[in-house]
C-alpha cells in the first residue's frame, strides 16, 4: 500500500550515508549480485541473477524441451520465438555469454563461432 511506502520514505529523509551505501554494495558483491567495473569502485553492475543462475534456467529449458546436442545462435536464445515465455528471453548478450560460460565450465555447453556470430551447443 502507498501509505506504508510513504511512512518509510518519511522515516528516512535525505540520503543514505556513504558508509551505509558501501555496506549494501559489499553485501551484494559477497552474494555475487554486484561486480565492480573499475578499480576505484565507482562503477558497478548489479545483477538480478548471477550468471550461474541464468545458466541453470537456460539448461533447464534445454532439458525440458529435449534440446541437448542442439546448436543455437545467441540471438535465438535471447530473442527467438522458442524462448519467448522463458525468464531468460531478452537477456542482454553480455549476461547471456556469462551464463553460457558458466554452463561451459560445467561441461553442459560449448560456445562456438558461427558464420553469423556466436552460438552454443548444449550437451
mmCIF file of C-alpha atoms in Angstrom:
data_model
loop_
_atom_site.group_PDB
_atom_site.id
_atom_site.type_symbol
_atom_site.label_atom_id
_atom_site.label_comp_id
_atom_site.label_asym_id
_atom_site.label_seq_id
_atom_site.Cartn_x
_atom_site.Cartn_y
_atom_site.Cartn_z
ATOM 1 C CA UNK A 1 0.000 0.000 0.000
ATOM 2 C CA UNK A 2 1.057 3.564 -0.690
ATOM 3 C CA UNK A 3 0.668 4.584 2.946
ATOM 4 C CA UNK A 4 3.351 2.094 4.036
ATOM 5 C CA UNK A 5 5.739 3.359 1.360
ATOM 6 C CA UNK A 6 5.093 6.966 2.404
ATOM 7 C CA UNK A 7 5.853 6.163 6.051
ATOM 8 C CA UNK A 8 9.125 4.507 5.080
ATOM 9 C CA UNK A 9 10.135 7.466 2.929
ATOM 10 C CA UNK A 10 9.191 9.952 5.643
ATOM 11 C CA UNK A 11 11.178 7.988 8.217
ATOM 12 C CA UNK A 12 14.336 8.252 6.046
ATOM 13 C CA UNK A 13 14.608 11.870 4.922
ATOM 14 C CA UNK A 14 17.640 12.786 2.855
ATOM 15 C CA UNK A 15 20.278 10.463 1.504
ATOM 16 C CA UNK A 16 21.849 7.376 2.982
ATOM 17 C CA UNK A 17 25.287 7.978 4.445
ATOM 18 C CA UNK A 18 28.132 6.797 2.209
ATOM 19 C CA UNK A 19 29.098 4.137 4.771
ATOM 20 C CA UNK A 20 25.610 2.599 4.600
ATOM 21 C CA UNK A 21 25.692 2.538 0.808
ATOM 22 C CA UNK A 22 29.095 0.830 0.875
ATOM 23 C CA UNK A 23 27.786 -1.830 3.281
ATOM 24 C CA UNK A 24 24.845 -2.585 0.974
ATOM 25 C CA UNK A 25 27.071 -2.751 -2.113
ATOM 26 C CA UNK A 26 29.571 -5.019 -0.354
ATOM 27 C CA UNK A 27 26.779 -7.419 0.659
ATOM 28 C CA UNK A 28 25.553 -7.527 -2.936
ATOM 29 C CA UNK A 29 29.127 -8.257 -4.068
ATOM 30 C CA UNK A 30 29.556 -11.035 -1.490
ATOM 31 C CA UNK A 31 26.340 -12.650 -2.728
ATOM 32 C CA UNK A 32 27.558 -12.460 -6.340
ATOM 33 C CA UNK A 33 24.948 -9.914 -7.407
ATOM 34 C CA UNK A 34 27.338 -6.995 -7.870
ATOM 35 C CA UNK A 35 30.521 -6.674 -9.863
ATOM 36 C CA UNK A 36 32.803 -3.656 -9.704
ATOM 37 C CA UNK A 37 33.592 -2.309 -13.167
ATOM 38 C CA UNK A 38 36.600 -0.232 -12.103
ATOM 39 C CA UNK A 39 39.396 -0.403 -9.541
ATOM 40 C CA UNK A 40 38.208 2.731 -7.720
ATOM 41 C CA UNK A 41 34.813 1.137 -7.049
ATOM 42 C CA UNK A 42 32.866 3.989 -8.599
ATOM 43 C CA UNK A 43 31.067 1.963 -11.289
ATOM 44 C CA UNK A 44 29.317 -1.340 -10.800
ATOM 45 C CA UNK A 45 26.969 -3.818 -12.400
ATOM 46 C CA UNK A 46 24.072 -5.094 -10.313
ATOM 47 C CA UNK A 47 22.785 -8.467 -11.464
ATOM 48 C CA UNK A 48 19.278 -9.688 -10.732
ATOM 49 C CA UNK A 49 20.603 -13.220 -11.061
ATOM 50 C CA UNK A 50 24.189 -14.425 -11.097
ATOM 51 C CA UNK A 51 25.435 -15.874 -14.417
ATOM 52 C CA UNK A 52 25.309 -19.391 -12.907
ATOM 53 C CA UNK A 53 21.633 -18.908 -12.062
ATOM 54 C CA UNK A 54 20.819 -17.756 -15.600
ATOM 55 C CA UNK A 55 22.770 -20.729 -16.935
ATOM 56 C CA UNK A 56 20.747 -23.087 -14.774
ATOM 57 C CA UNK A 57 17.473 -21.617 -16.103
ATOM 58 C CA UNK A 58 18.675 -21.924 -19.692
ATOM 59 C CA UNK A 59 19.827 -25.511 -19.192
ATOM 60 C CA UNK A 60 16.534 -26.471 -17.528
ATOM 61 C CA UNK A 61 14.770 -25.181 -20.657
ATOM 62 C CA UNK A 62 17.151 -27.228 -22.843
ATOM 63 C CA UNK A 63 16.444 -30.407 -20.873
ATOM 64 C CA UNK A 64 12.693 -29.778 -20.629
ATOM 65 C CA UNK A 65 12.466 -29.432 -24.409
ATOM 66 C CA UNK A 66 14.838 -32.295 -25.290
ATOM 67 C CA UNK A 67 17.340 -29.954 -26.922
ATOM 68 C CA UNK A 68 20.628 -31.492 -25.808
ATOM 69 C CA UNK A 69 23.026 -31.873 -28.756
ATOM 70 C CA UNK A 70 21.350 -28.845 -30.354
ATOM 71 C CA UNK A 71 23.033 -25.669 -31.594
ATOM 72 C CA UNK A 72 21.537 -22.202 -31.122
ATOM 73 C CA UNK A 73 22.684 -18.728 -32.014
ATOM 74 C CA UNK A 74 22.801 -16.254 -29.147
ATOM 75 C CA UNK A 75 20.008 -14.374 -30.884
ATOM 76 C CA UNK A 76 17.785 -17.463 -30.950
ATOM 77 C CA UNK A 77 18.270 -17.991 -27.215
ATOM 78 C CA UNK A 78 17.708 -14.402 -26.151
ATOM 79 C CA UNK A 79 15.170 -13.274 -28.736
ATOM 80 C CA UNK A 80 13.786 -16.302 -30.568
ATOM 81 C CA UNK A 81 10.160 -17.383 -30.636
ATOM 82 C CA UNK A 82 11.011 -20.644 -28.842
ATOM 83 C CA UNK A 83 12.171 -18.797 -25.711
ATOM 84 C CA UNK A 84 9.501 -16.100 -25.685
ATOM 85 C CA UNK A 85 7.888 -17.321 -22.446
ATOM 86 C CA UNK A 86 11.156 -18.039 -20.648
ATOM 87 C CA UNK A 87 12.664 -15.815 -17.956
ATOM 88 C CA UNK A 88 15.931 -15.525 -19.900
ATOM 89 C CA UNK A 89 14.155 -14.177 -23.011
ATOM 90 C CA UNK A 90 15.521 -10.682 -23.675
ATOM 91 C CA UNK A 91 18.657 -11.220 -21.589
ATOM 92 C CA UNK A 92 21.422 -8.905 -22.811
ATOM 93 C CA UNK A 93 24.268 -10.554 -24.720
ATOM 94 C CA UNK A 94 26.919 -9.888 -22.078
ATOM 95 C CA UNK A 95 24.965 -11.672 -19.350
ATOM 96 C CA UNK A 96 23.908 -14.423 -21.761
ATOM 97 C CA UNK A 97 27.560 -15.092 -22.593
ATOM 98 C CA UNK A 98 28.438 -15.204 -18.900
ATOM 99 C CA UNK A 99 25.621 -17.688 -18.299
ATOM 100 C CA UNK A 100 26.804 -19.855 -21.185
ATOM 101 C CA UNK A 101 30.402 -19.662 -19.944
ATOM 102 C CA UNK A 102 29.180 -20.986 -16.595
ATOM 103 C CA UNK A 103 27.484 -23.874 -18.410
ATOM 104 C CA UNK A 104 30.644 -24.445 -20.435
ATOM 105 C CA UNK A 105 32.667 -24.781 -17.214
ATOM 106 C CA UNK A 106 30.186 -27.454 -16.100
ATOM 107 C CA UNK A 107 30.611 -29.246 -19.482
ATOM 108 C CA UNK A 108 26.931 -28.724 -20.304
ATOM 109 C CA UNK A 109 27.549 -26.415 -23.259
ATOM 110 C CA UNK A 110 30.188 -25.151 -25.639
ATOM 111 C CA UNK A 111 30.274 -21.614 -27.008
ATOM 112 C CA UNK A 112 31.069 -21.767 -30.717
ATOM 113 C CA UNK A 113 31.721 -19.334 -33.552
ATOM 114 C CA UNK A 114 29.212 -19.419 -36.385
ATOM 115 C CA UNK A 115 29.240 -17.654 -39.750
ATOM 116 C CA UNK A 116 26.828 -15.021 -38.442
ATOM 117 C CA UNK A 117 28.258 -14.617 -34.935
ATOM 118 C CA UNK A 118 28.376 -16.761 -31.842
ATOM 119 C CA UNK A 119 26.340 -19.731 -30.864
ATOM 120 C CA UNK A 120 26.185 -22.502 -28.330
ATOM 121 C CA UNK A 121 25.920 -26.271 -28.454
ATOM 122 C CA UNK A 122 24.297 -27.952 -25.470
ATOM 123 C CA UNK A 123 25.281 -31.393 -24.164
#
